[in-house]
PDB file of C-alpha atoms in Angstrom:
ATOM      1  CA  ASN A   1     -26.208 -13.656  -0.373  1.00  0.00           C
ATOM      2  CA  ALA A   2     -24.213 -14.464  -3.532  1.00  0.00           C
ATOM      3  CA  GLY A   3     -23.384 -10.856  -4.499  1.00  0.00           C
ATOM      4  CA  VAL A   4     -22.643 -10.612  -8.218  1.00  0.00           C
ATOM      5  CA  THR A   5     -22.620 -13.813 -10.248  1.00  0.00           C
ATOM      6  CA  GLN A   6     -21.463 -14.278 -13.840  1.00  0.00           C
ATOM      7  CA  THR A   7     -21.768 -17.104 -16.327  1.00  0.00           C
ATOM      8  CA  PRO A   8     -19.891 -18.652 -17.957  1.00  0.00           C
ATOM      9  CA  LYS A   9     -16.463 -18.508 -16.273  1.00  0.00           C
ATOM     10  CA  PHE A  10     -14.596 -19.445 -19.433  1.00  0.00           C
ATOM     11  CA  GLN A  11     -15.527 -19.374 -23.121  1.00  0.00           C
ATOM     12  CA  VAL A  12     -13.727 -19.960 -26.392  1.00  0.00           C
ATOM     13  CA  LEU A  13     -15.315 -18.648 -29.585  1.00  0.00           C
ATOM     14  CA  LYS A  14     -14.383 -18.621 -33.228  1.00  0.00           C
ATOM     15  CA  THR A  15     -14.325 -15.331 -35.097  1.00  0.00           C
ATOM     16  CA  GLY A  16     -17.845 -14.397 -36.151  1.00  0.00           C
ATOM     17  CA  GLN A  17     -19.655 -16.445 -33.520  1.00  0.00           C
ATOM     18  CA  SER A  18     -22.056 -14.798 -31.115  1.00  0.00           C
ATOM     19  CA  MET A  19     -22.592 -15.249 -27.413  1.00  0.00           C
ATOM     20  CA  THR A  20     -24.218 -13.660 -24.383  1.00  0.00           C
ATOM     21  CA  LEU A  21     -22.544 -13.154 -21.030  1.00  0.00           C
ATOM     22  CA  GLN A  22     -24.952 -13.290 -18.121  1.00  0.00           C
ATOM     23  CA  CYS A  23     -24.765 -11.283 -14.908  1.00  0.00           C
ATOM     24  CA  ALA A  24     -27.031 -11.174 -11.861  1.00  0.00           C
ATOM     25  CA  GLN A  25     -26.863  -9.383  -8.513  1.00  0.00           C
ATOM     26  CA  ASP A  26     -28.891  -9.982  -5.374  1.00  0.00           C
ATOM     27  CA  MET A  27     -28.001  -6.772  -3.498  1.00  0.00           C
ATOM     28  CA  ASN A  28     -30.911  -4.707  -4.857  1.00  0.00           C
ATOM     29  CA  HIS A  29     -28.488  -2.277  -6.518  1.00  0.00           C
ATOM     30  CA  ASN A  30     -29.833   0.173  -9.059  1.00  0.00           C
ATOM     31  CA  SER A  31     -26.704   0.453 -11.223  1.00  0.00           C
ATOM     32  CA  MET A  32     -24.933  -2.281 -13.130  1.00  0.00           C
ATOM     33  CA  TYR A  33     -21.846  -2.239 -15.367  1.00  0.00           C
ATOM     34  CA  TRP A  34     -19.848  -4.281 -17.824  1.00  0.00           C
ATOM     35  CA  TYR A  35     -16.065  -3.838 -17.939  1.00  0.00           C
ATOM     36  CA  ARG A  36     -13.308  -5.492 -19.871  1.00  0.00           C
ATOM     37  CA  GLN A  37      -9.837  -5.959 -18.450  1.00  0.00           C
ATOM     38  CA  ASP A  38      -6.762  -6.207 -20.653  1.00  0.00           C
ATOM     39  CA  PRO A  39      -3.110  -6.280 -19.548  1.00  0.00           C
ATOM     40  CA  GLY A  40      -1.774  -2.797 -18.807  1.00  0.00           C
ATOM     41  CA  MET A  41      -5.137  -1.174 -19.545  1.00  0.00           C
ATOM     42  CA  GLY A  42      -6.897  -1.408 -16.215  1.00  0.00           C
ATOM     43  CA  LEU A  43     -10.675  -1.796 -16.362  1.00  0.00           C
ATOM     44  CA  ARG A  44     -12.512  -0.137 -19.214  1.00  0.00           C
ATOM     45  CA  LEU A  45     -16.246   0.466 -19.141  1.00  0.00           C
ATOM     46  CA  ILE A  46     -18.191  -1.092 -22.009  1.00  0.00           C
ATOM     47  CA  TYR A  47     -21.795  -0.290 -21.075  1.00  0.00           C
ATOM     48  CA  TYR A  48     -23.658   0.601 -17.944  1.00  0.00           C
ATOM     49  CA  SER A  49     -27.216   0.766 -16.688  1.00  0.00           C
ATOM     50  CA  ALA A  50     -27.882   3.485 -14.136  1.00  0.00           C
ATOM     51  CA  SER A  51     -31.279   2.044 -13.324  1.00  0.00           C
ATOM     52  CA  GLU A  52     -33.703  -0.569 -14.547  1.00  0.00           C
ATOM     53  CA  GLY A  53     -34.866   0.293 -18.048  1.00  0.00           C
ATOM     54  CA  THR A  54     -31.879   2.451 -19.008  1.00  0.00           C
ATOM     55  CA  THR A  55     -28.555   1.637 -20.650  1.00  0.00           C
ATOM     56  CA  ASP A  56     -25.715   3.855 -21.836  1.00  0.00           C
ATOM     57  CA  LYS A  57     -22.429   3.462 -23.661  1.00  0.00           C
ATOM     58  CA  GLY A  58     -19.137   3.547 -21.830  1.00  0.00           C
ATOM     59  CA  GLU A  59     -15.613   4.011 -23.180  1.00  0.00           C
ATOM     60  CA  VAL A  60     -15.456   0.964 -25.476  1.00  0.00           C
ATOM     61  CA  PRO A  61     -18.987  -0.024 -26.624  1.00  0.00           C
ATOM     62  CA  ASN A  62     -18.264  -0.993 -30.244  1.00  0.00           C
ATOM     63  CA  GLY A  63     -19.064  -4.622 -31.011  1.00  0.00           C
ATOM     64  CA  TYR A  64     -21.238  -5.100 -27.923  1.00  0.00           C
ATOM     65  CA  ASN A  65     -24.869  -4.800 -26.953  1.00  0.00           C
ATOM     66  CA  VAL A  66     -26.515  -5.002 -23.543  1.00  0.00           C
ATOM     67  CA  SER A  67     -29.896  -5.739 -22.038  1.00  0.00           C
ATOM     68  CA  ARG A  68     -31.060  -4.776 -18.554  1.00  0.00           C
ATOM     69  CA  LEU A  69     -33.582  -7.585 -18.218  1.00  0.00           C
ATOM     70  CA  ASN A  70     -34.804  -6.521 -14.777  1.00  0.00           C
ATOM     71  CA  LYS A  71     -33.270  -4.952 -11.675  1.00  0.00           C
ATOM     72  CA  ARG A  72     -31.204  -8.073 -10.977  1.00  0.00           C
ATOM     73  CA  GLU A  73     -29.910  -9.036 -14.412  1.00  0.00           C
ATOM     74  CA  PHE A  74     -27.706  -7.307 -16.976  1.00  0.00           C
ATOM     75  CA  SER A  75     -26.444  -9.225 -20.007  1.00  0.00           C
ATOM     76  CA  LEU A  76     -23.699  -8.451 -22.512  1.00  0.00           C
ATOM     77  CA  ARG A  77     -23.940  -9.743 -26.088  1.00  0.00           C
ATOM     78  CA  LEU A  78     -21.231 -10.117 -28.690  1.00  0.00           C
ATOM     79  CA  GLU A  79     -23.011 -10.382 -32.043  1.00  0.00           C
ATOM     80  CA  SER A  80     -19.971 -11.262 -34.156  1.00  0.00           C
ATOM     81  CA  ALA A  81     -16.914 -11.966 -32.042  1.00  0.00           C
ATOM     82  CA  ALA A  82     -13.500 -10.690 -33.116  1.00  0.00           C
ATOM     83  CA  PRO A  83     -10.016 -11.582 -31.782  1.00  0.00           C
ATOM     84  CA  SER A  84      -9.765  -8.019 -30.386  1.00  0.00           C
ATOM     85  CA  GLN A  85     -12.565  -8.969 -27.988  1.00  0.00           C
ATOM     86  CA  THR A  86     -10.384 -11.553 -26.275  1.00  0.00           C
ATOM     87  CA  SER A  87     -10.374 -10.308 -22.704  1.00  0.00           C
ATOM     88  CA  VAL A  88     -11.624 -10.854 -19.183  1.00  0.00           C
ATOM     89  CA  TYR A  89     -15.102  -9.431 -18.710  1.00  0.00           C
ATOM     90  CA  PHE A  90     -16.364  -8.233 -15.358  1.00  0.00           C
ATOM     91  CA  CYS A  91     -19.865  -7.340 -14.348  1.00  0.00           C
ATOM     92  CA  ALA A  92     -20.328  -4.978 -11.404  1.00  0.00           C
ATOM     93  CA  SER A  93     -23.121  -3.311  -9.494  1.00  0.00           C
ATOM     94  CA  SER A  94     -23.379  -0.282  -7.229  1.00  0.00           C
ATOM     95  CA  VAL A  95     -25.718   2.024  -5.405  1.00  0.00           C
ATOM     96  CA  GLY A  96     -25.153   5.278  -7.282  1.00  0.00           C
ATOM     97  CA  LEU A  97     -21.569   6.527  -7.539  1.00  0.00           C
ATOM     98  CA  THR A  98     -20.196   4.392  -4.743  1.00  0.00           C
ATOM     99  CA  ARG A  99     -18.127   1.250  -4.504  1.00  0.00           C
ATOM    100  CA  ARG A 100     -18.391  -1.265  -7.267  1.00  0.00           C
ATOM    101  CA  TYR A 101     -19.153  -4.863  -6.346  1.00  0.00           C
ATOM    102  CA  PHE A 102     -17.576  -7.078  -8.968  1.00  0.00           C
ATOM    103  CA  GLY A 103     -18.380 -10.562 -10.135  1.00  0.00           C
ATOM    104  CA  PRO A 104     -15.690 -13.228 -10.601  1.00  0.00           C
ATOM    105  CA  GLY A 105     -15.256 -12.523 -14.313  1.00  0.00           C
ATOM    106  CA  THR A 106     -15.588 -14.375 -17.617  1.00  0.00           C
ATOM    107  CA  ARG A 107     -12.398 -15.211 -19.469  1.00  0.00           C
ATOM    108  CA  LEU A 108     -13.168 -15.054 -23.195  1.00  0.00           C
ATOM    109  CA  THR A 109     -10.872 -16.144 -25.998  1.00  0.00           C
ATOM    110  CA  VAL A 110     -11.773 -15.455 -29.625  1.00  0.00           C
ATOM    111  CA  LEU A 111      -9.779 -17.476 -32.142  1.00  0.00           C
TER     112      LEU A 111
ATOM    113  CA  THR B   1      -6.843   8.560 -23.132  1.00  0.00           C
ATOM    114  CA  GLN B   2      -5.991   6.995 -19.770  1.00  0.00           C
ATOM    115  CA  LEU B   3      -6.872   9.507 -17.072  1.00  0.00           C
ATOM    116  CA  LEU B   4      -5.221   7.627 -14.218  1.00  0.00           C
ATOM    117  CA  GLU B   5      -1.641   6.410 -14.402  1.00  0.00           C
ATOM    118  CA  GLN B   6      -0.279   4.044 -11.796  1.00  0.00           C
ATOM    119  CA  SER B   7       3.353   3.385 -11.010  1.00  0.00           C
ATOM    120  CA  PRO B   8       5.110   1.135 -10.867  1.00  0.00           C
ATOM    121  CA  GLN B   9       3.362  -1.327 -13.196  1.00  0.00           C
ATOM    122  CA  PHE B  10       5.062  -4.308 -11.567  1.00  0.00           C
ATOM    123  CA  LEU B  11       6.691  -4.757  -8.205  1.00  0.00           C
ATOM    124  CA  SER B  12       8.360  -7.883  -6.864  1.00  0.00           C
ATOM    125  CA  ILE B  13       9.592  -7.665  -3.291  1.00  0.00           C
ATOM    126  CA  GLN B  14      10.463  -9.905  -0.385  1.00  0.00           C
ATOM    127  CA  GLU B  15       8.381 -10.385   2.711  1.00  0.00           C
ATOM    128  CA  GLY B  16       9.006  -7.649   5.265  1.00  0.00           C
ATOM    129  CA  GLU B  17       9.872  -4.897   2.785  1.00  0.00           C
ATOM    130  CA  ASN B  18       7.948  -1.632   2.495  1.00  0.00           C
ATOM    131  CA  LEU B  19       6.535  -0.283  -0.764  1.00  0.00           C
ATOM    132  CA  THR B  20       4.555   2.616  -2.190  1.00  0.00           C
ATOM    133  CA  VAL B  21       2.253   2.594  -5.202  1.00  0.00           C
ATOM    134  CA  TYR B  22       1.290   5.848  -6.899  1.00  0.00           C
ATOM    135  CA  CYS B  23      -1.831   6.899  -8.759  1.00  0.00           C
ATOM    136  CA  ASN B  24      -1.595  10.147 -10.735  1.00  0.00           C
ATOM    137  CA  SER B  25      -3.885  12.226 -12.903  1.00  0.00           C
ATOM    138  CA  SER B  26      -4.299  15.699 -14.321  1.00  0.00           C
ATOM    139  CA  SER B  27      -7.984  15.577 -13.411  1.00  0.00           C
ATOM    140  CA  VAL B  28      -9.539  16.525 -10.075  1.00  0.00           C
ATOM    141  CA  PHE B  29     -11.571  13.735  -8.500  1.00  0.00           C
ATOM    142  CA  SER B  30     -14.409  14.030  -6.020  1.00  0.00           C
ATOM    143  CA  SER B  31     -13.234  10.793  -4.413  1.00  0.00           C
ATOM    144  CA  LEU B  32     -10.761   8.025  -5.059  1.00  0.00           C
ATOM    145  CA  GLN B  33     -11.051   4.327  -4.405  1.00  0.00           C
ATOM    146  CA  TRP B  34      -8.414   1.596  -4.107  1.00  0.00           C
ATOM    147  CA  TYR B  35      -9.201  -1.994  -5.039  1.00  0.00           C
ATOM    148  CA  ARG B  36      -7.215  -5.229  -4.765  1.00  0.00           C
ATOM    149  CA  GLN B  37      -7.733  -8.025  -7.237  1.00  0.00           C
ATOM    150  CA  GLU B  38      -6.510 -11.581  -6.706  1.00  0.00           C
ATOM    151  CA  PRO B  39      -5.958 -14.007  -9.593  1.00  0.00           C
ATOM    152  CA  GLY B  40      -9.196 -15.363 -11.028  1.00  0.00           C
ATOM    153  CA  GLU B  41     -11.386 -12.974  -9.041  1.00  0.00           C
ATOM    154  CA  GLY B  42     -12.942  -9.558  -9.402  1.00  0.00           C
ATOM    155  CA  PRO B  43     -11.550  -6.434  -7.700  1.00  0.00           C
ATOM    156  CA  VAL B  44     -12.542  -5.836  -4.084  1.00  0.00           C
ATOM    157  CA  LEU B  45     -12.721  -2.371  -2.566  1.00  0.00           C
ATOM    158  CA  LEU B  46     -10.079  -1.581   0.075  1.00  0.00           C
ATOM    159  CA  VAL B  47     -10.801   2.065   0.833  1.00  0.00           C
ATOM    160  CA  THR B  48     -12.386   5.285  -0.385  1.00  0.00           C
ATOM    161  CA  VAL B  49     -10.755   8.664   0.245  1.00  0.00           C
ATOM    162  CA  VAL B  50     -12.811  11.793  -0.188  1.00  0.00           C
ATOM    163  CA  THR B  51     -11.066  14.843   1.267  1.00  0.00           C
ATOM    164  CA  GLY B  52      -7.883  16.396  -0.117  1.00  0.00           C
ATOM    165  CA  GLY B  53      -4.956  15.459   2.158  1.00  0.00           C
ATOM    166  CA  GLU B  54      -6.925  12.638   3.771  1.00  0.00           C
ATOM    167  CA  VAL B  55      -4.966   9.694   5.171  1.00  0.00           C
ATOM    168  CA  LYS B  56      -6.626   6.364   5.912  1.00  0.00           C
ATOM    169  CA  LYS B  57      -5.028   3.317   7.481  1.00  0.00           C
ATOM    170  CA  LEU B  58      -6.116  -0.277   7.042  1.00  0.00           C
ATOM    171  CA  LYS B  59      -3.808  -2.417   9.175  1.00  0.00           C
ATOM    172  CA  ARG B  60      -0.447  -2.271   7.347  1.00  0.00           C
ATOM    173  CA  LEU B  61      -1.845  -0.293   4.410  1.00  0.00           C
ATOM    174  CA  THR B  62      -1.828   3.520   4.413  1.00  0.00           C
ATOM    175  CA  PHE B  63      -3.753   5.440   1.764  1.00  0.00           C
ATOM    176  CA  GLN B  64      -3.325   9.139   1.071  1.00  0.00           C
ATOM    177  CA  PHE B  65      -5.333  11.467  -1.159  1.00  0.00           C
ATOM    178  CA  GLY B  66      -3.371  14.392  -2.574  1.00  0.00           C
ATOM    179  CA  ASP B  67      -4.168  17.895  -1.384  1.00  0.00           C
ATOM    180  CA  ALA B  68      -5.402  18.865  -4.856  1.00  0.00           C
ATOM    181  CA  ARG B  69      -7.369  15.593  -5.209  1.00  0.00           C
ATOM    182  CA  LYS B  70      -5.466  14.693  -8.386  1.00  0.00           C
ATOM    183  CA  ASP B  71      -3.308  11.900  -7.008  1.00  0.00           C
ATOM    184  CA  SER B  72      -3.130   9.213  -4.367  1.00  0.00           C
ATOM    185  CA  SER B  73      -0.663   6.783  -2.883  1.00  0.00           C
ATOM    186  CA  LEU B  74      -0.818   3.406  -1.206  1.00  0.00           C
ATOM    187  CA  HIS B  75       1.955   2.474   1.210  1.00  0.00           C
ATOM    188  CA  ILE B  76       2.343  -1.063   2.536  1.00  0.00           C
ATOM    189  CA  THR B  77       4.492  -1.648   5.584  1.00  0.00           C
ATOM    190  CA  ALA B  78       6.188  -5.005   6.116  1.00  0.00           C
ATOM    191  CA  ALA B  79       4.620  -6.660   3.084  1.00  0.00           C
ATOM    192  CA  GLN B  80       3.381 -10.241   3.393  1.00  0.00           C
ATOM    193  CA  PRO B  81       2.711 -12.898   0.722  1.00  0.00           C
ATOM    194  CA  GLY B  82      -1.010 -12.342   1.315  1.00  0.00           C
ATOM    195  CA  ASP B  83      -0.603  -8.805  -0.079  1.00  0.00           C
ATOM    196  CA  THR B  84       0.152 -10.255  -3.520  1.00  0.00           C
ATOM    197  CA  GLY B  85      -2.301  -9.078  -6.146  1.00  0.00           C
ATOM    198  CA  LEU B  86      -3.243  -6.359  -8.601  1.00  0.00           C
ATOM    199  CA  TYR B  87      -3.882  -2.959  -7.008  1.00  0.00           C
ATOM    200  CA  LEU B  88      -6.199  -0.604  -8.861  1.00  0.00           C
ATOM    201  CA  CYS B  89      -7.046   2.985  -8.106  1.00  0.00           C
ATOM    202  CA  ALA B  90     -10.302   4.446  -9.396  1.00  0.00           C
ATOM    203  CA  GLY B  91     -11.247   8.089  -9.489  1.00  0.00           C
ATOM    204  CA  ALA B  92     -14.774   9.437  -9.363  1.00  0.00           C
ATOM    205  CA  LEU B  93     -15.170  12.566 -11.467  1.00  0.00           C
ATOM    206  CA  ALA B  94     -17.276  15.297  -9.970  1.00  0.00           C
ATOM    207  CA  THR B  95     -20.156  14.974 -12.406  1.00  0.00           C
ATOM    208  CA  GLY B  96     -22.306  12.799 -10.219  1.00  0.00           C
ATOM    209  CA  THR B  97     -23.332  10.292 -12.893  1.00  0.00           C
ATOM    210  CA  ALA B  98     -23.162   6.572 -12.431  1.00  0.00           C
ATOM    211  CA  SER B  99     -20.658   6.030 -15.236  1.00  0.00           C
ATOM    212  CA  LYS B 100     -17.912   8.364 -14.121  1.00  0.00           C
ATOM    213  CA  LEU B 101     -15.566   6.068 -12.236  1.00  0.00           C
ATOM    214  CA  THR B 102     -12.259   5.784 -14.090  1.00  0.00           C
ATOM    215  CA  PHE B 103      -9.860   2.975 -13.258  1.00  0.00           C
ATOM    216  CA  GLY B 104      -6.096   3.244 -13.264  1.00  0.00           C
ATOM    217  CA  THR B 105      -3.734   1.024 -15.201  1.00  0.00           C
ATOM    218  CA  GLY B 106      -2.970  -1.172 -12.182  1.00  0.00           C
ATOM    219  CA  THR B 107       0.102  -2.198 -10.176  1.00  0.00           C
ATOM    220  CA  ARG B 108       0.862  -5.895  -9.958  1.00  0.00           C
ATOM    221  CA  LEU B 109       2.544  -6.747  -6.649  1.00  0.00           C
ATOM    222  CA  GLN B 110       4.268 -10.003  -5.841  1.00  0.00           C
ATOM    223  CA  VAL B 111       5.557 -10.644  -2.342  1.00  0.00           C
ATOM    224  CA  THR B 112       7.824 -13.643  -1.907  1.00  0.00           C
ATOM    225  CA  LEU B 113       9.087 -15.406   1.209  1.00  0.00           C
TER     226      LEU B 113
END
């Protein structure tokens, strides 16, 4: 039982490049989330998917897109990376409005 | 607008000392969670408090939910180096939707020998 897995762990991009962060969970959770974590800002919600087939914007969705590929997988895409998107990205899953199970994070640097 | 403010932001103490971390808001929460995050890892849930005035203990950690369900505190007795990490509170707003869990700004704790 791996829980929530994320790939890659580290990534360096140049401004304007695109990339997709992958997330998968094996706990059969309905809800999945993408957060970014910046110093002094806590965790801010980018997008979430309450159930398979649905996605909604969180607090800071600009510059990102998501895809809920199936119940297990939820990906986050940066179409044209900007230095302001340098952050640590966490994927999480939950059963409804209960505890979040977080992945290990992806540390992204945009030059 | 940050709904949940934590204080202090940073805390460096020696092993054996006691400490309290605060989580404050002007909003009423249906429940409040505390997470601990270690370097290079994702946050891990420590406890959920649901009832106003509720106190929960987890070994040397004591969590309290304010009577009005707007604030919470985490008290650690006789801190140990293993307590080092980032402590995050997270409040669930009483709307019942999956998105409404707001995280605090975090308190970074370092416990030295």
